[in-house]
Amino acid sequence: MILFKRLISISIILISLSFIILSWNIPISKMWKGYTVLYADVGIAENTVLSVLSKAGCEKVITLSSQEKNEIKPLVTVHFLSDNSRLSDYRQRIKNYFFDEQKKYQLYYVNDNDKSKLDAALKTLQSLGSCGLDVSFLYPLYVPIICLLFFVFLLSCAENRLPFTLFSLFPLTFSLVVPNSINGSASVLLLYGCFLLQLLYPCQNAIVKGFHNVYILILLLFPIAICAYVSLKNLLLCSLTSLCVLLSALMILQFKGKSYVSLPRSFRVGRANFSPISIIPHAYSANVITRESADCLFLCAGAILLQIVFSLFPQQHLSASSSTNLLSLPSPVLSVSGKEELPNLKDFLDWSWRTVTFEYKNLNAKESDVVEVPFYKMEGTRAVKTVSKRFVYGDEFLEKMLDEYATLAEPRIETLLREQGENSHFSYSSSSGGVESLGSMTLFILLITVCIPLGMALYYILQKKKAVCQ
């Protein structure tokens, strides 16, 4: 029966490990959230490009021509004048989103829902002239390297190196085949969990102790929670990694417990009866968090911080589907110092506000400014006010205008800008990777992850001080 259980566990481990390895994934970096940029030589007519994209099944492509068809029209033909060139030239400046900085290529923004259909369209377009996508394949080498270095350090501190190596095989594989900052941080926590499990190797009832230890449970289960943020597939892969660690620990710790020579229940020397007891340490009395292992918690937090730091910088391109890295294309950026800034949603707010309310108000708009347009009807010989159209300068007005644009048959560039976030800045850039790809939610999750080992270390220190005081 025991042999059968071990065979089942080994089968599950091998199947899970095979699935993880077959899920090898090199992260894709691109400039825009929710959209992929197709660039084509300006010599290829826009109608030709759109015809190819339509045949491939790509719908609602954001193009230059759709901007002119769907503009807000003022009620009167008189146009306002402004000392602010960003405001008065908004309609002209918005066209920069559809060309690279050198004006050699025209750009088309394809929704990621149609991303899988782009390969077929790209092959057709490449026969007509130079074109490509802004997609780059990156392999963040820092993820497996940091995990490997952390493993080597823990191995040098481990008392039972062989079981620790066997346990650690799975998180190391996970960090290698599905590399990103969150998975790297999850692997670091799993490696430290493996380090604590190996401390129970010489003990009796190690399985019961290990599976009831709050430190070990947090280190094996919390990585699953943070990996769920990436995707359901990532959640499954991390769950399989933790399962492999648990099953391997179950087999190895159980095998160790059964490997000791069984002593007789009792024996007699002269007139005295003796009952032998095991001198093997019992798991209930073993402390997985000791002074030495607690010190490693700070290195664990440091390894996660390194994952964050390295994720803030562009990584080396292993291969690319295009030569986008040689082009300077419009893209989201954190700052625009020293660069030509492209129009953002604040510019759109000011322009649309002036366009819609120009006939009714003075031109000095400010936040929460209100414009009311009264309507009247005749009651006998008197004109009586009935209703008013009300405009409020600010986020409410911006959202209303964006919602109107979202319903248009041919989408405008403002829909793309909205997808990036209201406070985003835009400029020409030749890099599709780096700090722009690390979202605020991802950064928040990583910072929470750093707090796990630091919190454990703090809890251990407080418990030691409490014990000394008593």
Short mmCIF file of C-alpha atoms in Angstrom, two decimals:
data_model
loop_
_atom_site.label_atom_id
_atom_site.label_comp_id
_atom_site.label_asym_id
_atom_site.label_seq_id
_atom_site.Cartn_x
_atom_site.Cartn_y
_atom_site.Cartn_z
CA MET A 1 0.00 0.00 0.00
CA ILE A 2 2.84 2.38 0.88
CA LEU A 3 4.59 1.52 -2.40
CA PHE A 4 1.38 2.22 -4.32
CA LYS A 5 1.02 5.65 -2.65
CA ARG A 6 4.62 6.49 -3.53
CA LEU A 7 4.09 5.48 -7.15
CA ILE A 8 1.01 7.72 -7.31
CA SER A 9 2.96 10.63 -5.80
CA ILE A 10 5.88 10.13 -8.20
CA SER A 11 3.48 10.01 -11.16
CA ILE A 12 1.79 13.25 -10.08
CA ILE A 13 5.18 14.94 -9.62
CA LEU A 14 6.45 13.85 -13.04
CA ILE A 15 3.24 14.88 -14.80
CA SER A 16 3.17 18.25 -13.02
CA LEU A 17 6.84 18.91 -13.72
CA SER A 18 6.37 17.99 -17.39
CA PHE A 19 3.41 20.38 -17.64
CA ILE A 20 5.45 23.19 -16.07
CA ILE A 21 8.37 22.61 -18.46
CA LEU A 22 6.06 22.42 -21.50
CA SER A 23 4.59 25.79 -20.44
CA TRP A 24 7.89 27.50 -21.27
CA ASN A 25 7.01 31.11 -21.98
CA ILE A 26 9.19 34.01 -23.04
CA PRO A 27 7.41 37.23 -21.99
CA ILE A 28 6.24 39.56 -24.72
CA SER A 29 6.88 43.26 -24.35
CA LYS A 30 4.92 45.89 -26.25
CA MET A 31 4.35 49.59 -25.95
CA TRP A 32 0.61 49.94 -25.46
CA LYS A 33 -1.72 48.27 -22.98
CA GLY A 34 -4.56 46.55 -24.82
CA TYR A 35 -3.27 47.34 -28.33
CA THR A 36 -0.55 46.20 -30.72
CA VAL A 37 0.99 48.67 -33.15
CA LEU A 38 1.32 47.69 -36.80
CA TYR A 39 3.66 49.99 -38.70
CA ALA A 40 3.72 50.07 -42.50
CA ASP A 41 5.72 52.10 -45.01
CA VAL A 42 3.96 55.37 -45.82
CA GLY A 43 4.05 54.29 -49.47
CA ILE A 44 1.44 51.60 -48.71
CA ALA A 45 -2.01 53.21 -48.94
CA GLU A 46 -4.10 53.16 -45.78
CA ASN A 47 -7.04 51.61 -47.64
CA THR A 48 -4.80 48.74 -48.72
CA VAL A 49 -3.61 48.10 -45.16
CA LEU A 50 -7.15 48.24 -43.77
CA SER A 51 -8.39 45.88 -46.48
CA VAL A 52 -5.74 43.30 -45.55
CA LEU A 53 -6.50 43.67 -41.85
CA SER A 54 -10.23 43.32 -42.46
CA LYS A 55 -9.75 40.10 -44.47
CA ALA A 56 -7.64 38.73 -41.58
CA GLY A 57 -10.48 39.48 -39.16
CA CYS A 58 -9.03 42.54 -37.42
CA GLU A 59 -11.89 44.93 -36.63
CA LYS A 60 -12.06 48.43 -35.13
CA VAL A 61 -8.49 49.36 -35.98
CA ILE A 62 -7.56 52.87 -34.83
CA THR A 63 -6.33 54.71 -37.93
CA LEU A 64 -5.50 58.22 -39.07
CA SER A 65 -8.56 58.54 -41.28
CA SER A 66 -10.96 57.62 -38.45
CA GLN A 67 -9.81 60.68 -36.47
CA GLU A 68 -11.03 63.10 -39.08
CA LYS A 69 -14.37 61.33 -39.56
CA ASN A 70 -15.37 61.39 -35.90
CA GLU A 71 -14.34 64.81 -34.62
CA ILE A 72 -16.52 66.89 -32.32
CA LYS A 73 -18.23 69.57 -34.39
CA PRO A 74 -18.95 73.01 -32.86
CA LEU A 75 -22.41 74.48 -33.24
CA VAL A 76 -21.02 77.53 -35.07
CA THR A 77 -18.26 77.79 -37.60
CA VAL A 78 -16.32 80.39 -35.57
CA HIS A 79 -13.23 78.80 -33.99
CA PHE A 80 -11.71 79.98 -30.76
CA LEU A 81 -8.20 81.37 -30.62
CA SER A 82 -5.85 80.51 -27.80
CA ASP A 83 -2.36 81.49 -26.73
CA ASN A 84 -1.89 77.85 -25.70
CA SER A 85 -0.50 76.10 -28.79
CA ARG A 86 -1.13 72.71 -27.17
CA LEU A 87 -4.83 73.55 -27.15
CA SER A 88 -5.26 75.28 -30.51
CA ASP A 89 -3.15 72.68 -32.37
CA TYR A 90 -4.67 69.62 -30.68
CA ARG A 91 -6.31 68.23 -33.84
CA GLN A 92 -3.06 68.55 -35.76
CA ARG A 93 -0.85 67.22 -32.96
CA ILE A 94 -3.05 64.15 -32.46
CA LYS A 95 -2.02 62.99 -35.94
CA ASN A 96 1.52 62.39 -34.63
CA TYR A 97 0.25 59.20 -33.03
CA PHE A 98 -0.03 57.70 -36.50
CA PHE A 99 3.56 58.16 -37.63
CA ASP A 100 6.99 57.32 -36.26
CA GLU A 101 9.23 60.22 -35.30
CA GLN A 102 10.97 60.20 -38.69
CA LYS A 103 7.61 60.02 -40.54
CA LYS A 104 8.73 56.97 -42.54
CA TYR A 105 5.98 54.65 -41.31
CA GLN A 106 2.25 55.04 -40.75
CA LEU A 107 0.90 53.37 -37.61
CA TYR A 108 -2.23 51.29 -37.05
CA TYR A 109 -3.45 50.32 -33.57
CA VAL A 110 -4.99 46.82 -33.47
CA ASN A 111 -6.98 45.67 -30.44
CA ASP A 112 -5.34 42.77 -28.60
CA ASN A 113 -8.53 40.75 -29.07
CA ASP A 114 -7.41 40.39 -32.71
CA LYS A 115 -3.71 39.92 -31.93
CA SER A 116 -3.71 36.26 -33.02
CA LYS A 117 -4.91 37.32 -36.49
CA LEU A 118 -2.07 39.76 -37.10
CA ASP A 119 0.49 37.18 -38.24
CA ALA A 120 -1.49 36.33 -41.37
CA ALA A 121 -2.07 40.01 -42.17
CA LEU A 122 1.60 40.83 -41.58
CA LYS A 123 2.78 38.22 -44.10
CA THR A 124 0.54 39.73 -46.78
CA LEU A 125 1.62 43.30 -46.00
CA GLN A 126 5.32 42.41 -46.01
CA SER A 127 4.96 41.46 -49.67
CA LEU A 128 3.84 45.04 -50.37
CA GLY A 129 6.58 46.86 -48.48
CA SER A 130 8.37 47.32 -45.19
CA CYS A 131 6.18 46.73 -42.14
CA GLY A 132 6.20 45.08 -38.73
CA LEU A 133 4.81 44.99 -35.19
CA ASP A 134 5.91 46.65 -31.96
CA VAL A 135 6.10 43.25 -30.24
CA SER A 136 9.43 42.14 -28.77
CA PHE A 137 10.27 38.85 -27.09
CA LEU A 138 12.29 39.37 -23.94
CA TYR A 139 13.80 36.88 -21.54
CA PRO A 140 14.37 38.46 -18.10
CA LEU A 141 17.55 36.61 -17.13
CA TYR A 142 17.56 38.24 -13.70
CA VAL A 143 14.60 36.10 -12.55
CA PRO A 144 16.24 32.62 -12.65
CA ILE A 145 19.68 34.04 -11.79
CA ILE A 146 18.48 35.66 -8.55
CA CYS A 147 16.58 32.49 -7.61
CA LEU A 148 19.65 30.34 -8.35
CA LEU A 149 21.95 32.57 -6.27
CA PHE A 150 19.46 32.50 -3.40
CA PHE A 151 19.32 28.70 -3.67
CA VAL A 152 23.13 28.44 -3.57
CA PHE A 153 23.27 30.57 -0.43
CA LEU A 154 20.57 28.51 1.29
CA LEU A 155 22.32 25.31 0.20
CA SER A 156 25.50 26.47 1.93
CA CYS A 157 23.46 26.98 5.14
CA ALA A 158 21.37 23.81 4.87
CA GLU A 159 21.96 20.94 7.29
CA ASN A 160 20.41 18.38 4.94
CA ARG A 161 21.52 19.38 1.47
CA LEU A 162 20.27 16.45 -0.58
CA PRO A 163 16.59 16.75 0.44
CA PHE A 164 16.82 20.54 0.14
CA THR A 165 18.13 20.21 -3.42
CA LEU A 166 15.33 17.80 -4.32
CA PHE A 167 12.67 20.11 -2.83
CA SER A 168 14.15 23.17 -4.57
CA LEU A 169 14.18 21.59 -8.02
CA PHE A 170 10.56 22.59 -8.60
CA PRO A 171 10.60 26.34 -7.74
CA LEU A 172 13.87 26.71 -9.68
CA THR A 173 12.23 25.13 -12.72
CA PHE A 174 9.20 27.38 -12.30
CA SER A 175 11.34 30.52 -12.23
CA LEU A 176 13.24 29.36 -15.32
CA VAL A 177 10.37 28.44 -17.63
CA VAL A 178 7.84 31.16 -16.66
CA PRO A 179 10.07 34.14 -15.80
CA ASN A 180 8.58 37.38 -14.55
CA SER A 181 9.02 39.47 -11.42
CA ILE A 182 5.99 38.02 -9.60
CA ASN A 183 6.91 34.42 -10.40
CA GLY A 184 10.50 35.13 -9.38
CA SER A 185 9.35 36.49 -6.03
CA ALA A 186 7.04 33.50 -5.56
CA SER A 187 9.95 31.16 -6.30
CA VAL A 188 12.10 32.91 -3.69
CA LEU A 189 9.42 32.29 -1.04
CA LEU A 190 9.05 28.66 -2.14
CA LEU A 191 12.82 28.17 -1.92
CA TYR A 192 12.82 29.43 1.64
CA GLY A 193 9.91 27.10 2.40
CA CYS A 194 12.03 24.22 1.06
CA PHE A 195 14.85 25.38 3.32
CA LEU A 196 12.59 25.09 6.38
CA LEU A 197 11.31 21.68 5.29
CA GLN A 198 14.83 20.26 5.13
CA LEU A 199 15.34 21.20 8.79
CA LEU A 200 12.69 18.62 9.69
CA TYR A 201 14.43 15.85 7.74
CA PRO A 202 16.09 14.14 10.74
CA CYS A 203 12.98 14.38 12.93
CA GLN A 204 10.21 11.94 13.70
CA ASN A 205 6.66 12.84 12.62
CA ALA A 206 8.16 15.51 10.38
CA ILE A 207 5.21 15.38 8.00
CA VAL A 208 2.66 16.27 10.67
CA LYS A 209 4.90 19.01 12.03
CA GLY A 210 5.67 20.42 8.61
CA PHE A 211 2.09 20.57 7.43
CA HIS A 212 0.96 22.28 10.63
CA ASN A 213 3.73 24.86 10.81
CA VAL A 214 2.38 28.33 10.04
CA TYR A 215 5.70 29.53 8.57
CA ILE A 216 5.89 26.67 6.09
CA LEU A 217 2.22 26.93 5.14
CA ILE A 218 2.52 30.66 4.41
CA LEU A 219 5.65 30.15 2.33
CA LEU A 220 4.03 27.41 0.25
CA LEU A 221 0.55 28.93 -0.14
CA PHE A 222 1.13 32.71 -0.38
CA PRO A 223 3.06 32.36 -3.71
CA ILE A 224 -0.06 30.79 -5.22
CA ALA A 225 -2.10 33.83 -4.18
CA ILE A 226 0.25 36.37 -5.80
CA CYS A 227 0.64 34.30 -8.98
CA ALA A 228 -3.13 34.36 -9.42
CA TYR A 229 -2.82 38.06 -10.28
CA VAL A 230 -0.87 37.27 -13.47
CA SER A 231 -3.31 34.76 -15.01
CA LEU A 232 -5.26 31.60 -14.32
CA LYS A 233 -2.59 29.59 -16.12
CA ASN A 234 0.07 31.13 -13.92
CA LEU A 235 -2.03 30.24 -10.87
CA LEU A 236 -2.19 26.63 -12.06
CA LEU A 237 1.57 26.43 -12.68
CA CYS A 238 2.44 27.84 -9.26
CA SER A 239 -0.09 25.52 -7.62
CA LEU A 240 1.54 22.53 -9.36
CA THR A 241 4.96 23.75 -8.19
CA SER A 242 3.80 23.92 -4.57
CA LEU A 243 2.11 20.52 -4.95
CA CYS A 244 5.36 19.00 -6.22
CA VAL A 245 7.24 20.41 -3.23
CA LEU A 246 4.65 19.02 -0.82
CA LEU A 247 4.54 15.57 -2.43
CA SER A 248 8.32 15.28 -2.60
CA ALA A 249 8.54 16.35 1.05
CA LEU A 250 5.83 13.84 1.93
CA MET A 251 7.76 10.98 0.35
CA ILE A 252 11.25 11.94 1.51
CA LEU A 253 10.31 12.79 5.10
CA GLN A 254 8.18 9.67 5.38
CA PHE A 255 10.95 7.53 3.91
CA LYS A 256 13.41 8.97 6.39
CA GLY A 257 11.07 8.21 9.28
CA LYS A 258 10.75 4.57 8.18
CA SER A 259 14.45 4.07 7.53
CA TYR A 260 15.56 3.85 11.13
CA VAL A 261 16.18 0.40 12.62
CA SER A 262 13.22 -0.75 14.73
CA LEU A 263 14.10 -1.49 18.34
CA PRO A 264 12.36 -4.20 20.40
CA ARG A 265 9.47 -3.00 22.52
CA SER A 266 11.22 -4.00 25.74
CA PHE A 267 14.09 -6.10 26.98
CA ARG A 268 15.22 -7.46 30.30
CA VAL A 269 18.61 -7.12 32.00
CA GLY A 270 18.80 -9.23 35.11
CA ARG A 271 15.72 -8.46 37.12
CA ALA A 272 15.07 -5.08 35.48
CA ASN A 273 12.80 -4.42 32.50
CA PHE A 274 13.81 -1.69 30.04
CA SER A 275 11.73 0.03 27.31
CA PRO A 276 13.97 1.69 24.71
CA ILE A 277 13.18 5.21 23.53
CA SER A 278 14.35 6.87 20.34
CA ILE A 279 17.11 9.45 20.57
CA ILE A 280 16.04 10.85 17.23
CA PRO A 281 14.65 14.36 17.79
CA HIS A 282 10.89 14.63 17.65
CA ALA A 283 9.42 17.09 15.15
CA TYR A 284 7.15 18.66 17.77
CA SER A 285 10.19 19.87 19.68
CA ALA A 286 12.04 21.05 16.57
CA ASN A 287 12.08 24.76 15.75
CA VAL A 288 12.07 25.49 12.02
CA ILE A 289 12.73 29.18 12.70
CA THR A 290 16.01 29.46 14.55
CA ARG A 291 18.50 32.30 14.80
CA GLU A 292 20.29 31.03 11.68
CA SER A 293 17.15 30.47 9.59
CA ALA A 294 15.71 33.81 10.75
CA ASP A 295 18.82 35.58 9.45
CA CYS A 296 18.11 34.05 6.03
CA LEU A 297 14.71 35.78 6.05
CA PHE A 298 16.42 39.13 5.48
CA LEU A 299 18.25 37.71 2.48
CA CYS A 300 14.91 36.35 1.25
CA ALA A 301 13.47 39.88 1.39
CA GLY A 302 16.60 41.17 -0.36
CA ALA A 303 16.19 38.65 -3.19
CA ILE A 304 12.60 39.83 -3.74
CA LEU A 305 13.72 43.48 -3.70
CA LEU A 306 16.28 42.62 -6.39
CA GLN A 307 13.47 41.19 -8.50
CA ILE A 308 11.68 44.53 -8.21
CA VAL A 309 14.78 46.62 -8.97
CA PHE A 310 15.76 44.64 -12.07
CA SER A 311 12.18 44.63 -13.37
CA LEU A 312 12.33 48.45 -13.53
CA PHE A 313 14.91 48.39 -16.31
CA PRO A 314 14.59 47.26 -19.93
CA GLN A 315 15.83 43.70 -20.46
CA GLN A 316 17.91 42.27 -23.27
CA HIS A 317 16.02 41.36 -26.45
CA LEU A 318 16.62 37.72 -27.31
CA SER A 319 14.59 37.89 -30.48
CA ALA A 320 12.03 40.18 -32.04
CA SER A 321 9.27 39.92 -34.58
CA SER A 322 10.24 43.30 -35.98
CA SER A 323 12.88 45.99 -35.90
CA THR A 324 10.81 48.20 -33.63
CA ASN A 325 13.80 48.78 -31.39
CA LEU A 326 15.31 50.77 -34.28
CA LEU A 327 12.23 52.98 -34.61
CA SER A 328 11.03 55.82 -32.42
CA LEU A 329 7.30 55.25 -31.96
CA PRO A 330 4.64 56.97 -29.83
CA SER A 331 4.32 55.18 -26.49
CA PRO A 332 3.43 55.71 -22.82
CA VAL A 333 6.30 57.09 -20.72
CA LEU A 334 6.75 58.02 -17.07
CA SER A 335 8.23 61.43 -17.79
CA VAL A 336 8.72 63.60 -20.83
CA SER A 337 11.71 65.69 -19.80
CA GLY A 338 13.84 66.36 -22.85
CA LYS A 339 11.26 64.74 -25.16
CA GLU A 340 8.48 66.03 -27.35
CA GLU A 341 5.33 65.25 -25.44
CA LEU A 342 2.35 63.98 -27.39
CA PRO A 343 -1.23 65.04 -26.54
CA ASN A 344 -2.73 63.35 -23.49
CA LEU A 345 -6.21 63.17 -21.98
CA LYS A 346 -5.78 66.53 -20.24
CA ASP A 347 -5.23 68.11 -23.66
CA PHE A 348 -8.30 66.28 -24.95
CA LEU A 349 -10.34 67.54 -21.98
CA ASP A 350 -9.34 71.16 -22.62
CA TRP A 351 -9.92 70.92 -26.36
CA SER A 352 -13.30 69.19 -26.16
CA TRP A 353 -14.42 71.58 -23.39
CA ARG A 354 -13.58 74.60 -25.52
CA THR A 355 -15.19 73.03 -28.58
CA VAL A 356 -18.45 72.07 -26.87
CA THR A 357 -18.91 75.12 -24.63
CA PHE A 358 -17.27 77.80 -26.80
CA GLU A 359 -20.58 79.36 -27.75
CA TYR A 360 -21.77 79.69 -24.15
CA LYS A 361 -18.89 80.82 -21.92
CA ASN A 362 -15.72 82.79 -21.47
CA LEU A 363 -12.53 80.99 -22.39
CA ASN A 364 -10.90 80.93 -18.96
CA ALA A 365 -11.95 77.44 -17.91
CA LYS A 366 -10.96 76.03 -14.57
CA GLU A 367 -11.64 72.88 -12.56
CA SER A 368 -15.31 72.48 -11.59
CA ASP A 369 -16.30 75.37 -13.87
CA VAL A 370 -19.99 75.08 -14.76
CA VAL A 371 -21.81 76.16 -17.91
CA GLU A 372 -25.58 76.06 -18.09
CA VAL A 373 -27.47 76.50 -21.36
CA PRO A 374 -31.13 77.39 -20.67
CA PHE A 375 -34.00 76.35 -22.94
CA TYR A 376 -37.30 78.22 -23.15
CA LYS A 377 -40.82 77.68 -24.42
CA MET A 378 -43.64 80.08 -25.08
CA GLU A 379 -46.58 80.14 -22.70
CA GLY A 380 -49.00 82.61 -24.13
CA THR A 381 -47.04 85.77 -24.68
CA ARG A 382 -44.23 84.84 -22.26
CA ALA A 383 -41.04 82.86 -22.74
CA VAL A 384 -40.70 80.44 -19.80
CA LYS A 385 -37.51 78.58 -18.88
CA THR A 386 -37.98 74.81 -19.04
CA VAL A 387 -34.72 72.86 -18.83
CA SER A 388 -31.00 73.54 -18.97
CA LYS A 389 -28.08 71.71 -20.49
CA ARG A 390 -25.33 71.62 -17.86
CA PHE A 391 -21.59 71.20 -18.44
CA VAL A 392 -19.06 70.79 -15.61
CA TYR A 393 -15.36 71.06 -16.39
CA GLY A 394 -13.42 68.12 -14.95
CA ASP A 395 -13.34 64.33 -14.80
CA GLU A 396 -17.11 63.97 -15.22
CA PHE A 397 -17.07 65.88 -18.50
CA LEU A 398 -13.99 63.95 -19.69
CA GLU A 399 -15.60 60.57 -18.98
CA LYS A 400 -18.76 61.65 -20.77
CA MET A 401 -16.83 62.62 -23.90
CA LEU A 402 -14.76 59.42 -23.82
CA ASP A 403 -17.92 57.34 -23.42
CA GLU A 404 -19.36 59.00 -26.52
CA TYR A 405 -16.20 58.21 -28.49
CA ALA A 406 -16.25 54.59 -27.27
CA THR A 407 -19.58 54.02 -29.02
CA LEU A 408 -18.37 55.19 -32.44
CA ALA A 409 -18.12 52.65 -35.24
CA GLU A 410 -14.56 53.77 -36.01
CA PRO A 411 -12.56 54.23 -32.79
CA ARG A 412 -10.48 57.31 -32.07
CA ILE A 413 -7.04 57.55 -30.52
CA GLU A 414 -8.54 58.87 -27.26
CA THR A 415 -9.95 55.38 -26.64
CA LEU A 416 -6.38 54.05 -26.71
CA LEU A 417 -5.14 56.81 -24.40
CA ARG A 418 -7.95 56.08 -21.94
CA GLU A 419 -6.82 52.44 -21.76
CA GLN A 420 -3.40 53.56 -20.51
CA GLY A 421 -4.78 55.52 -17.55
CA GLU A 422 -5.85 59.14 -17.07
CA ASN A 423 -2.51 60.34 -15.66
CA SER A 424 -0.32 58.76 -18.36
CA HIS A 425 2.15 60.73 -20.45
CA PHE A 426 3.05 59.97 -24.05
CA SER A 427 6.09 60.62 -26.17
CA TYR A 428 8.27 59.02 -28.82
CA SER A 429 10.24 56.05 -27.54
CA SER A 430 12.39 53.31 -29.05
CA SER A 431 12.02 50.92 -26.10
CA SER A 432 8.97 48.72 -25.55
CA GLY A 433 10.20 47.27 -22.27
CA GLY A 434 11.17 48.62 -18.89
CA VAL A 435 9.48 50.59 -16.21
CA GLU A 436 6.33 51.24 -18.24
CA SER A 437 5.60 47.48 -18.25
CA LEU A 438 5.56 47.27 -14.42
CA GLY A 439 2.07 48.37 -13.42
CA SER A 440 1.22 49.98 -10.10
CA MET A 441 -0.78 46.91 -9.02
CA THR A 442 2.15 44.61 -9.82
CA LEU A 443 4.49 46.85 -7.86
CA PHE A 444 2.07 46.86 -4.92
CA ILE A 445 1.90 43.04 -4.92
CA LEU A 446 5.69 42.77 -5.02
CA LEU A 447 6.04 45.18 -2.10
CA ILE A 448 3.51 43.13 -0.12
CA THR A 449 5.56 40.04 -0.93
CA VAL A 450 8.67 41.68 0.54
CA CYS A 451 6.75 42.18 3.77
CA ILE A 452 6.18 38.42 4.20
CA PRO A 453 9.78 37.44 5.13
CA LEU A 454 10.30 40.73 6.97
CA GLY A 455 7.12 40.12 8.97
CA MET A 456 8.25 36.60 9.83
CA ALA A 457 11.62 37.88 10.99
CA LEU A 458 9.99 40.59 13.11
CA TYR A 459 7.58 38.06 14.64
CA TYR A 460 10.50 35.76 15.54
CA ILE A 461 12.41 38.64 17.16
CA LEU A 462 9.38 39.71 19.21
CA GLN A 463 8.77 36.13 20.34
CA LYS A 464 12.39 35.78 21.45
CA LYS A 465 12.23 39.01 23.41
CA LYS A 466 8.97 37.92 25.01
CA ALA A 467 10.53 34.59 26.01
CA VAL A 468 13.57 36.35 27.53
CA CYS A 469 11.37 38.72 29.52
CA GLN A 470 9.42 35.80 30.98
#
